[in-house]
């Protein structure tokens, strides 16, 4: 995780929106903090026969619009402030795409790459035992995030159902298809982001068949590479990078070939016929669309001045610092902010919950169509606010999301 405190950044972003919205003091103060926080110890018998104590979190940031919703990250450097920040962004994200859910997030400090399947299952079940009475379809609904998978969701659901003694597939999303998962969940984040890029190209007159580059080649980055040319009916991928290195080719890289290569070798680095490019260079590349899809705080005041992309679609959470935001806005670069750009994942998670509740399952085409409607509507509402109020896209997105949550807070009488 990066050194800048992500939670402080979310608070500063909220402060800016609150000022623009003339939000009353009490509502503003309420929205600066999580509503409920849980921290717990998780004893797990590991394979060598000893017991290891893990530390876990669950943050329910705000439930004014509905049950809180958000993934569970497993990461060796997880911190409560990162989880708080991600929970805040979930709140704004759900409000922005207009789904009746609040925001939450969870985390466990652990290194899943060094754990056996049995240890992971024990840890997943221990997490659910620690939080079972505070989660559920009408309370708080977990999902996958960094290093957590559909299999981990299946173990978590099973443990929860064993505790409550009933079937409750909607208590968690991102499940395998055969256990009540939704069609279209796997690529939903990237697909949603690419829908917003399609709308941005149309709105701004940017060449939708132009060049694009991607930083980070995991779930979000790989699907963006494949879906961008499909949804925009064109476009040339000229650079991609991951934690082990980057590659560049002016005449274009075939997205399918590079995805297959990464599957085989574990990295995009050294893909034949390309030249190496550093993670610093990829950010400053002259492209029509740049997708940061790896880490937070990569576009900062140190490099923002050199960014040349026409559109930045933030599939990663928090890739741009507030100082860089101001520089990019002044340069006329169009940012599709993270909690709009990557809202496709939670939107299809919400569809999964809806299907679980009805016990009736949609086709892939239905999911894609509903996702397109949600993302397209959200993009244009943010663009309209950005134009009308003459504010950058992130602030416009905050203004819409915060005003929706603030209205719910007031209607409930939490703040008079
Ligand atoms: P992932 O773990 O599948 O992939 C992350 C990728 O980033 C990997 O290819 C890794 O090699 C690369 N990476 C790590 N350090 C790097 C570095 N220094 N430079 C370049 N690349 C680097 O994760 P993901 O699910 O694709 O998530 C990526 C980002 O998108 C995260 O910020 C995540 O919070 C956000 N996001 C993902 C989803 C989703 O549904 N997957 C939803 C919302 C937001």
CSV table of C-alpha atoms and ligand atoms in Angstrom, one decimal:
chain,number,residue,atom,x,y,z
A,1,UNK,CA,0.0,0.0,0.0
A,2,UNK,CA,1.2,3.5,-0.6
A,3,UNK,CA,2.5,5.9,2.0
A,4,UNK,CA,-0.2,8.6,1.5
A,5,UNK,CA,-3.1,8.0,3.9
A,6,UNK,CA,-5.9,6.9,1.7
A,7,UNK,CA,-8.6,7.6,4.3
A,8,UNK,CA,-7.4,11.2,4.8
A,9,UNK,CA,-7.6,11.6,1.0
A,10,UNK,CA,-11.2,10.4,1.0
A,11,UNK,CA,-12.0,12.8,3.8
A,12,UNK,CA,-10.4,15.7,1.9
A,13,UNK,CA,-12.3,14.8,-1.2
A,14,UNK,CA,-15.6,14.7,0.8
A,15,UNK,CA,-14.7,18.1,2.4
A,16,UNK,CA,-14.4,19.7,-1.1
A,17,UNK,CA,-17.8,18.3,-2.2
A,18,UNK,CA,-19.4,19.3,1.1
A,19,UNK,CA,-18.3,22.9,0.6
A,20,UNK,CA,-19.6,23.0,-3.0
A,21,UNK,CA,-22.9,21.5,-1.9
A,22,UNK,CA,-23.2,23.8,1.1
A,23,UNK,CA,-23.7,20.7,3.3
A,24,UNK,CA,-24.8,21.4,6.9
A,25,UNK,CA,-22.1,20.8,9.5
A,26,UNK,CA,-23.6,17.8,11.2
A,27,UNK,CA,-24.2,15.8,8.0
A,28,UNK,CA,-20.8,16.7,6.8
A,29,UNK,CA,-19.2,15.5,10.0
A,30,UNK,CA,-21.3,12.3,10.0
A,31,UNK,CA,-20.2,11.4,6.4
A,32,UNK,CA,-16.5,11.9,7.3
A,33,UNK,CA,-16.5,8.8,9.5
A,34,UNK,CA,-17.5,5.2,9.3
A,35,UNK,CA,-20.8,4.4,11.1
A,36,UNK,CA,-19.5,1.1,12.5
A,37,UNK,CA,-16.1,-0.6,12.7
A,38,UNK,CA,-15.2,-4.1,13.7
A,39,UNK,CA,-11.7,-5.4,14.4
A,40,UNK,CA,-11.1,-9.0,15.4
A,41,UNK,CA,-8.5,-11.6,16.0
A,42,UNK,CA,-8.8,-14.8,14.0
A,43,UNK,CA,-7.1,-17.9,15.4
A,44,UNK,CA,-6.3,-20.4,12.6
A,45,UNK,CA,-4.6,-23.8,12.9
A,46,UNK,CA,-2.0,-23.8,10.2
A,47,UNK,CA,-0.5,-26.8,8.4
A,48,UNK,CA,2.5,-27.2,10.7
A,49,UNK,CA,0.1,-27.9,13.6
A,50,UNK,CA,0.5,-24.5,15.4
A,51,UNK,CA,-2.1,-21.8,15.7
A,52,UNK,CA,-1.6,-18.5,14.1
A,53,UNK,CA,-3.5,-15.3,15.0
A,54,UNK,CA,-4.6,-13.2,12.1
A,55,UNK,CA,-6.1,-9.7,12.3
A,56,UNK,CA,-9.2,-8.8,10.4
A,57,UNK,CA,-11.5,-5.7,9.9
A,58,UNK,CA,-15.0,-5.0,8.7
A,59,UNK,CA,-16.0,-1.4,8.2
A,60,UNK,CA,-19.7,-0.5,7.7
A,61,UNK,CA,-19.2,3.1,6.4
A,62,UNK,CA,-22.7,4.2,5.8
A,63,UNK,CA,-26.1,2.4,5.6
A,64,UNK,CA,-28.4,5.3,4.9
A,65,UNK,CA,-29.2,4.1,1.4
A,66,UNK,CA,-29.4,0.4,2.2
A,67,UNK,CA,-27.4,-2.6,3.6
A,68,UNK,CA,-23.6,-1.9,3.4
A,69,UNK,CA,-21.8,-3.7,0.6
A,70,UNK,CA,-18.1,-4.2,-0.2
A,71,UNK,CA,-15.3,-6.7,-0.7
A,72,UNK,CA,-12.9,-8.4,1.7
A,73,UNK,CA,-9.2,-7.8,0.8
A,74,UNK,CA,-6.5,-10.3,1.9
A,75,UNK,CA,-3.2,-8.5,1.9
A,76,UNK,CA,0.0,-8.6,3.9
A,77,UNK,CA,0.0,-4.8,4.2
A,78,UNK,CA,-3.7,-4.2,4.9
A,79,UNK,CA,-4.4,-1.4,7.3
A,80,UNK,CA,-7.6,-0.2,8.9
A,81,UNK,CA,-7.3,3.2,7.1
A,82,UNK,CA,-7.1,1.5,3.7
A,83,UNK,CA,-10.2,-0.4,4.5
A,84,UNK,CA,-11.9,2.8,5.8
A,85,UNK,CA,-11.1,4.6,2.6
A,86,UNK,CA,-12.3,1.7,0.4
A,87,UNK,CA,-15.5,1.5,2.5
A,88,UNK,CA,-16.1,5.3,2.0
A,89,UNK,CA,-15.6,4.9,-1.8
A,90,UNK,CA,-18.1,2.0,-1.8
A,91,UNK,CA,-20.6,4.3,-0.2
A,92,UNK,CA,-20.1,7.0,-2.9
A,93,UNK,CA,-20.0,4.4,-5.7
A,94,UNK,CA,-23.3,2.7,-4.8
A,95,UNK,CA,-24.9,6.1,-4.5
A,96,UNK,CA,-23.5,7.3,-7.8
A,97,UNK,CA,-24.8,4.3,-9.8
A,98,UNK,CA,-28.1,4.6,-7.9
A,99,UNK,CA,-28.3,1.2,-6.3
A,100,UNK,CA,-30.0,0.8,-3.0
A,101,UNK,CA,-26.9,-0.1,-1.0
A,102,UNK,CA,-24.6,1.5,1.5
A,103,UNK,CA,-20.8,1.1,1.6
A,104,UNK,CA,-18.6,-1.3,3.5
A,105,UNK,CA,-15.3,-3.1,3.2
A,106,UNK,CA,-13.3,-5.8,5.0
A,107,UNK,CA,-9.8,-6.9,5.2
A,108,UNK,CA,-7.5,-9.5,6.7
A,109,UNK,CA,-3.7,-9.0,7.2
A,110,UNK,CA,-2.3,-12.1,5.6
A,111,UNK,CA,-0.3,-13.4,2.6
A,112,UNK,CA,-2.6,-15.8,0.7
A,113,UNK,CA,0.3,-16.5,-1.7
A,114,UNK,CA,2.0,-18.3,1.1
A,115,UNK,CA,-1.0,-20.2,2.4
A,116,UNK,CA,-2.4,-23.6,1.5
A,117,UNK,CA,-6.0,-24.1,0.4
A,118,UNK,CA,-6.8,-25.6,3.7
A,119,UNK,CA,-5.4,-22.7,5.6
A,120,UNK,CA,-7.3,-20.3,3.4
A,121,UNK,CA,-10.6,-22.2,4.0
A,122,UNK,CA,-10.0,-22.0,7.8
A,123,UNK,CA,-9.3,-18.3,7.6
A,124,UNK,CA,-12.4,-17.6,5.5
A,125,UNK,CA,-14.6,-19.5,7.9
A,126,UNK,CA,-13.0,-17.9,11.0
A,127,UNK,CA,-13.7,-14.4,9.4
A,128,UNK,CA,-17.4,-15.3,9.0
A,129,UNK,CA,-17.6,-16.7,12.6
A,130,UNK,CA,-16.2,-13.4,13.9
A,131,UNK,CA,-18.7,-11.2,12.0
A,132,UNK,CA,-21.7,-13.4,11.3
A,133,UNK,CA,-24.2,-11.6,13.6
A,134,UNK,CA,-23.4,-8.3,11.9
A,135,UNK,CA,-23.6,-9.3,8.3
A,136,UNK,CA,-26.4,-10.7,6.1
A,137,UNK,CA,-28.6,-9.8,3.1
A,138,UNK,CA,-30.3,-7.0,5.0
A,139,UNK,CA,-27.3,-5.8,7.0
A,140,UNK,CA,-23.9,-6.0,5.2
A,141,UNK,CA,-22.9,-8.1,2.2
A,142,UNK,CA,-19.3,-9.0,1.5
A,143,UNK,CA,-17.7,-9.8,-1.9
A,144,UNK,CA,-14.3,-10.6,-3.3
A,145,UNK,CA,-11.5,-8.0,-3.6
A,146,UNK,CA,-7.7,-8.2,-3.9
A,147,UNK,CA,-6.6,-11.9,-3.4
A,148,UNK,CA,-10.1,-13.2,-2.5
A,149,UNK,CA,-11.8,-15.5,-5.0
A,150,UNK,CA,-15.2,-17.1,-5.8
A,151,UNK,CA,-14.0,-20.2,-3.9
A,152,UNK,CA,-13.4,-18.1,-0.8
A,153,UNK,CA,-16.9,-16.6,-1.2
A,154,UNK,CA,-18.3,-20.1,-1.4
A,155,UNK,CA,-16.6,-21.1,1.9
A,156,UNK,CA,-17.8,-17.9,3.5
A,157,UNK,CA,-21.4,-18.5,2.4
A,158,UNK,CA,-21.3,-22.1,3.6
A,159,UNK,CA,-20.0,-21.1,7.1
A,160,UNK,CA,-22.7,-18.4,7.3
A,161,UNK,CA,-25.5,-20.8,6.3
A,162,UNK,CA,-24.2,-23.3,8.9
A,163,UNK,CA,-24.4,-20.7,11.6
A,164,UNK,CA,-27.9,-19.4,10.7
A,165,UNK,CA,-29.3,-22.7,9.6
A,166,UNK,CA,-30.9,-21.5,6.4
A,167,UNK,CA,-30.0,-20.9,2.8
A,168,UNK,CA,-28.8,-17.3,2.3
A,169,UNK,CA,-27.0,-17.0,-1.1
A,170,UNK,CA,-27.6,-13.2,-1.1
A,171,UNK,CA,-25.4,-12.7,2.0
A,172,UNK,CA,-22.3,-12.6,-0.2
A,173,UNK,CA,-21.6,-11.9,-3.9
A,174,UNK,CA,-19.0,-13.0,-6.4
A,175,UNK,CA,-19.9,-16.6,-5.8
A,176,UNK,CA,-19.2,-19.4,-8.3
A,177,UNK,CA,-22.0,-19.6,-10.9
A,178,UNK,CA,-23.1,-23.0,-9.6
A,179,UNK,CA,-23.7,-21.5,-6.1
A,180,UNK,CA,-25.8,-18.6,-7.2
A,181,UNK,CA,-23.2,-16.3,-8.8
A,182,UNK,CA,-24.3,-14.0,-11.6
A,183,UNK,CA,-23.4,-14.3,-15.3
A,184,UNK,CA,-21.1,-11.5,-16.2
A,185,UNK,CA,-19.5,-10.9,-12.8
A,186,UNK,CA,-16.0,-11.8,-13.8
A,187,UNK,CA,-15.4,-9.0,-16.3
A,188,UNK,CA,-18.0,-6.5,-14.9
A,189,UNK,CA,-15.5,-4.0,-13.5
A,190,UNK,CA,-13.6,-3.6,-16.8
A,191,UNK,CA,-16.8,-3.8,-18.9
A,192,UNK,CA,-18.4,-1.0,-16.9
A,193,UNK,CA,-15.2,1.1,-17.2
A,194,UNK,CA,-15.1,0.6,-21.0
A,195,UNK,CA,-18.8,1.6,-21.3
A,196,UNK,CA,-17.9,4.9,-19.6
A,197,UNK,CA,-14.9,5.3,-22.0
A,198,UNK,CA,-17.2,4.7,-25.0
A,199,UNK,CA,-19.5,7.5,-23.7
A,200,UNK,CA,-16.6,9.8,-23.0
A,201,UNK,CA,-15.2,9.4,-26.5
A,202,UNK,CA,-18.6,10.2,-28.0
A,203,UNK,CA,-19.2,13.1,-25.8
A,204,UNK,CA,-15.7,14.7,-26.2
A,205,UNK,CA,-15.1,13.7,-29.8
A,206,UNK,CA,-12.1,11.7,-28.9
A,207,UNK,CA,-11.1,9.0,-31.5
A,208,UNK,CA,-12.6,5.8,-30.2
A,209,UNK,CA,-10.4,3.8,-32.6
A,210,UNK,CA,-7.3,5.5,-31.3
A,211,UNK,CA,-4.5,4.3,-29.0
A,212,UNK,CA,-4.8,3.0,-25.4
A,213,UNK,CA,-2.5,1.8,-22.7
A,214,UNK,CA,-3.0,-0.1,-19.4
A,215,UNK,CA,-1.1,-0.1,-16.2
A,216,UNK,CA,-1.7,-3.3,-14.2
A,217,UNK,CA,-2.6,-6.6,-15.9
A,218,UNK,CA,-4.8,-8.5,-13.4
A,219,UNK,CA,-8.5,-9.0,-13.5
A,220,UNK,CA,-9.4,-5.4,-14.3
A,221,UNK,CA,-6.5,-4.7,-16.7
A,222,UNK,CA,-6.8,-7.9,-18.7
A,223,UNK,CA,-10.5,-7.6,-19.3
A,224,UNK,CA,-10.1,-3.9,-20.2
A,225,UNK,CA,-7.5,-5.0,-22.9
A,226,UNK,CA,-10.0,-7.5,-24.4
A,227,UNK,CA,-13.2,-5.5,-24.1
A,228,UNK,CA,-12.0,-2.0,-25.2
A,229,UNK,CA,-11.6,-3.0,-28.9
A,230,UNK,CA,-14.9,-5.0,-28.7
A,231,UNK,CA,-17.0,-2.3,-27.1
A,232,UNK,CA,-15.5,0.7,-28.9
A,233,UNK,CA,-15.3,-1.3,-32.2
A,234,UNK,CA,-11.6,-0.5,-32.6
A,235,UNK,CA,-8.7,0.9,-30.7
A,236,UNK,CA,-5.0,0.0,-30.6
A,237,UNK,CA,-3.4,-1.3,-27.4
A,238,UNK,CA,0.2,0.1,-27.5
A,239,UNK,CA,1.5,-0.5,-24.0
A,240,UNK,CA,0.8,-2.6,-20.9
A,241,UNK,CA,2.6,-3.2,-17.6
A,242,UNK,CA,2.4,-5.3,-14.5
A,243,UNK,CA,4.5,-5.5,-11.3
A,244,UNK,CA,7.3,-7.3,-13.2
A,245,UNK,CA,7.7,-4.9,-16.1
A,246,UNK,CA,6.0,-3.3,-19.1
A,247,UNK,CA,6.0,-3.6,-22.9
A,248,UNK,CA,5.4,-1.1,-25.7
A,249,UNK,CA,4.8,-1.5,-29.4
A,250,UNK,CA,3.8,1.4,-31.6
A,251,UNK,CA,2.0,-0.7,-34.2
A,252,UNK,CA,-0.1,-2.3,-31.5
A,253,UNK,CA,-0.2,-5.4,-29.4
A,254,UNK,CA,-2.9,-8.1,-29.8
A,255,UNK,CA,-4.8,-8.1,-26.5
A,256,UNK,CA,-5.7,-11.9,-26.7
A,257,UNK,CA,-2.0,-12.8,-27.4
A,258,UNK,CA,-0.8,-10.8,-24.4
A,259,UNK,CA,-3.4,-12.2,-22.1
A,260,UNK,CA,-2.4,-15.7,-23.1
A,261,UNK,CA,1.3,-14.9,-22.7
A,262,UNK,CA,0.7,-13.6,-19.2
A,263,UNK,CA,-1.3,-16.7,-18.3
A,264,UNK,CA,1.6,-18.8,-19.5
A,265,UNK,CA,4.6,-16.8,-18.1
A,266,UNK,CA,3.0,-14.9,-15.1
A,267,UNK,CA,3.9,-11.5,-16.5
A,268,UNK,CA,3.6,-9.3,-19.6
A,269,UNK,CA,7.4,-8.6,-19.5
A,270,UNK,CA,9.5,-9.7,-22.4
A,271,UNK,CA,6.6,-10.3,-24.8
A,272,UNK,CA,8.3,-11.0,-28.1
A,273,UNK,CA,8.3,-8.2,-30.6
A,274,UNK,CA,7.9,-5.4,-28.1
A,275,UNK,CA,10.2,-3.0,-26.3
A,276,UNK,CA,10.4,-2.6,-22.5
A,277,UNK,CA,8.6,0.4,-20.9
A,278,UNK,CA,8.8,1.4,-17.3
A,279,UNK,CA,5.8,2.0,-15.1
A,280,UNK,CA,6.8,5.7,-15.0
A,281,UNK,CA,6.9,5.9,-18.8
A,282,UNK,CA,3.6,4.2,-19.3
A,283,UNK,CA,1.8,6.9,-17.3
A,284,UNK,CA,3.3,9.6,-19.5
A,285,UNK,CA,2.6,7.9,-22.8
A,286,UNK,CA,0.8,9.9,-25.6
A,287,UNK,CA,-2.4,7.8,-25.9
A,288,UNK,CA,-6.1,8.6,-26.4
A,289,UNK,CA,-7.1,6.5,-23.4
A,290,UNK,CA,-5.0,5.4,-20.3
A,291,UNK,CA,-6.3,2.8,-17.8
A,292,UNK,CA,-4.6,2.8,-14.4
A,293,UNK,CA,-5.6,-0.7,-13.2
A,294,UNK,CA,-3.0,-1.5,-10.5
A,295,UNK,CA,-2.4,0.6,-7.5
A,296,UNK,CA,-3.3,3.8,-5.7
A,297,UNK,CA,-1.3,7.1,-5.9
A,298,UNK,CA,0.5,6.5,-9.2
A,299,UNK,CA,-0.4,9.9,-10.8
A,300,UNK,CA,1.0,12.5,-8.5
A,301,UNK,CA,2.1,16.1,-8.6
A,302,UNK,CA,5.5,14.8,-9.7
A,303,UNK,CA,4.3,13.3,-13.0
A,304,UNK,CA,0.8,14.9,-13.7
A,305,UNK,CA,2.3,17.7,-15.7
A,306,UNK,CA,3.8,15.1,-18.1
A,307,UNK,CA,0.6,13.1,-18.6
A,308,UNK,CA,-0.6,13.2,-22.3
A,309,UNK,CA,-3.6,10.9,-22.4
A,310,UNK,CA,-6.9,12.5,-23.5
A,311,UNK,CA,-9.0,10.3,-21.2
A,312,UNK,CA,-8.0,8.5,-18.0
A,313,UNK,CA,-10.3,5.7,-16.9
A,314,UNK,CA,-9.5,4.9,-13.3
A,315,UNK,CA,-10.1,1.2,-13.0
A,316,UNK,CA,-7.9,1.1,-9.9
A,317,UNK,CA,-9.0,2.7,-6.7
A,318,UNK,CA,-7.3,6.0,-5.9
A,319,UNK,CA,-4.6,6.1,-8.6
A,320,UNK,CA,-4.6,10.0,-8.8
A,321,UNK,CA,-3.7,12.2,-5.8
A,322,UNK,CA,-5.7,15.4,-5.1
A,323,UNK,CA,-2.7,17.5,-6.2
A,324,UNK,CA,-2.5,15.7,-9.5
A,325,UNK,CA,-6.3,16.0,-10.0
A,326,UNK,CA,-5.9,19.8,-10.1
A,327,UNK,CA,-3.0,19.7,-12.6
A,328,UNK,CA,-4.8,17.3,-14.9
A,329,UNK,CA,-8.0,19.4,-14.8
A,330,UNK,CA,-6.0,22.5,-15.7
A,331,UNK,CA,-4.4,20.6,-18.6
A,332,UNK,CA,-7.9,19.6,-19.9
A,333,UNK,CA,-7.4,15.9,-19.4
A,334,UNK,CA,-10.7,14.1,-18.9
A,335,UNK,CA,-10.7,11.8,-15.8
A,336,UNK,CA,-13.3,9.1,-15.3
A,337,UNK,CA,-12.9,8.9,-11.6
A,338,UNK,CA,-12.5,5.6,-9.8
A,339,UNK,CA,-15.8,5.2,-8.1
A,340,UNK,CA,-17.5,5.8,-11.4
A,341,UNK,CA,-15.1,4.0,-13.7
A,342,UNK,CA,-14.9,0.8,-11.6
A,343,UNK,CA,-18.5,0.7,-10.4
A,344,UNK,CA,-19.4,-2.1,-12.8
A,345,UNK,CA,-18.2,-4.7,-10.3
A,346,UNK,CA,-20.5,-3.7,-7.5
A,347,UNK,CA,-23.3,-3.1,-9.9
A,348,UNK,CA,-23.2,-6.7,-11.1
A,349,UNK,CA,-22.8,-7.8,-7.5
A,350,UNK,CA,-26.1,-6.0,-6.8
A,351,UNK,CA,-27.7,-7.8,-9.8
A,352,UNK,CA,-26.4,-11.1,-8.2
A,353,UNK,CA,-28.2,-10.2,-5.0
A,354,UNK,CA,-31.4,-9.4,-6.8
A,355,UNK,CA,-31.3,-12.7,-8.6
A,356,UNK,CA,-30.6,-14.6,-5.4
A,357,UNK,CA,-33.6,-12.9,-3.7
A,358,UNK,CA,-35.9,-13.8,-6.6
A,359,UNK,CA,-34.2,-17.2,-7.1
A,360,UNK,CA,-34.5,-16.5,-10.8
A,361,UNK,CA,-31.4,-16.0,-12.9
A,362,UNK,CA,-30.7,-13.7,-15.8
A,363,UNK,CA,-29.0,-14.4,-19.1
A,364,UNK,CA,-25.6,-12.9,-19.9
A,365,UNK,CA,-27.2,-10.5,-22.4
A,366,UNK,CA,-29.6,-9.2,-19.6
A,367,UNK,CA,-26.7,-8.5,-17.3
A,368,UNK,CA,-24.7,-6.7,-20.0
A,369,UNK,CA,-27.7,-4.6,-21.0
A,370,UNK,CA,-28.6,-3.6,-17.4
A,371,UNK,CA,-24.9,-2.8,-16.7
A,372,UNK,CA,-24.7,-0.7,-19.8
A,373,UNK,CA,-27.8,1.3,-18.7
A,374,UNK,CA,-26.5,1.9,-15.2
A,375,UNK,CA,-22.9,2.9,-16.3
A,376,UNK,CA,-24.1,5.1,-19.2
A,377,UNK,CA,-26.6,7.0,-17.0
A,378,UNK,CA,-24.1,7.5,-14.3
A,379,UNK,CA,-21.4,8.7,-16.7
A,380,UNK,CA,-23.7,11.3,-18.2
A,381,UNK,CA,-25.0,12.5,-14.8
A,382,UNK,CA,-21.4,13.2,-13.8
A,383,UNK,CA,-20.5,14.8,-17.0
A,384,UNK,CA,-23.6,17.1,-16.8
A,385,UNK,CA,-22.7,18.2,-13.2
A,386,UNK,CA,-19.0,18.7,-14.3
A,387,UNK,CA,-20.2,21.1,-17.1
A,388,UNK,CA,-23.0,22.8,-15.2
A,389,UNK,CA,-20.9,23.5,-12.0
A,390,UNK,CA,-17.6,23.9,-13.8
A,391,UNK,CA,-15.9,21.4,-11.5
A,392,UNK,CA,-13.6,18.5,-12.3
A,393,UNK,CA,-15.2,15.1,-13.0
A,394,UNK,CA,-14.2,13.6,-9.6
A,395,UNK,CA,-15.7,16.5,-7.7
A,396,UNK,CA,-18.9,16.3,-9.9
A,397,UNK,CA,-19.1,12.5,-9.0
A,398,UNK,CA,-18.7,13.3,-5.3
A,399,UNK,CA,-21.4,16.0,-5.5
A,400,UNK,CA,-23.9,13.7,-6.9
A,401,UNK,CA,-23.1,10.7,-4.6
A,402,UNK,CA,-22.8,12.8,-1.4
A,403,UNK,CA,-26.0,14.7,-2.0
A,404,UNK,CA,-27.9,11.4,-2.4
A,405,UNK,CA,-26.5,9.9,0.8
A,406,UNK,CA,-27.0,13.2,2.6
A,407,UNK,CA,-30.7,13.3,1.5
A,408,UNK,CA,-31.2,9.7,2.9
A,409,UNK,CA,-29.5,10.7,6.2
A,410,UNK,CA,-31.8,13.6,6.6
A,411,UNK,CA,-35.0,11.7,5.6
A,412,UNK,CA,-34.1,9.1,8.2
A,413,UNK,CA,-33.9,11.9,10.8
A,414,UNK,CA,-30.3,11.1,11.7
A,415,UNK,CA,-29.4,14.7,11.3
A,416,UNK,CA,-32.0,17.5,11.6
B,1,LIG,P1,-5.2,-8.0,-9.5
B,1,LIG,O1,-4.5,-8.3,-8.3
B,1,LIG,O2,-6.0,-9.0,-10.3
B,1,LIG,O3,-4.2,-7.2,-10.5
B,1,LIG,C1,-3.4,-6.2,-10.1
B,1,LIG,C2,-2.3,-6.0,-11.2
B,1,LIG,O4,-1.5,-4.9,-10.9
B,1,LIG,C3,-1.4,-7.2,-11.4
B,1,LIG,O5,-1.2,-7.4,-12.8
B,1,LIG,C4,-0.1,-6.7,-10.8
B,1,LIG,O6,1.1,-7.3,-11.4
B,1,LIG,C5,-0.2,-5.2,-11.2
B,1,LIG,N1,0.7,-4.4,-10.4
B,1,LIG,C6,1.1,-4.5,-9.1
B,1,LIG,N2,2.0,-3.6,-8.8
B,1,LIG,C7,2.2,-2.9,-9.9
B,1,LIG,C8,3.1,-1.8,-10.3
B,1,LIG,N3,3.9,-1.3,-9.4
B,1,LIG,N4,3.1,-1.4,-11.5
B,1,LIG,C9,2.3,-2.0,-12.5
B,1,LIG,N5,1.5,-3.0,-12.2
B,1,LIG,C10,1.5,-3.4,-11.0
B,1,LIG,O7,-6.2,-6.8,-9.0
B,1,LIG,P2,-7.5,-6.3,-9.8
B,1,LIG,O8,-8.7,-7.0,-9.3
B,1,LIG,O9,-7.3,-6.2,-11.3
B,1,LIG,O10,-7.6,-4.8,-9.2
B,1,LIG,C11,-6.7,-3.7,-9.7
B,1,LIG,C12,-7.3,-2.4,-9.2
B,1,LIG,O11,-8.6,-2.3,-9.6
B,1,LIG,C13,-7.2,-2.3,-7.6
B,1,LIG,O12,-7.0,-0.9,-7.3
B,1,LIG,C14,-8.7,-2.7,-7.3
B,1,LIG,O13,-9.0,-2.1,-6.0
B,1,LIG,C15,-9.4,-2.1,-8.4
B,1,LIG,N6,-10.7,-2.7,-8.6
B,1,LIG,C16,-10.9,-4.0,-9.0
B,1,LIG,C17,-12.2,-4.5,-9.1
B,1,LIG,C18,-12.4,-5.9,-9.6
B,1,LIG,O14,-13.6,-6.3,-9.7
B,1,LIG,N7,-11.4,-6.6,-9.9
B,1,LIG,C19,-13.3,-3.7,-8.7
B,1,LIG,C20,-13.1,-2.4,-8.3
B,1,LIG,C21,-11.8,-1.9,-8.2
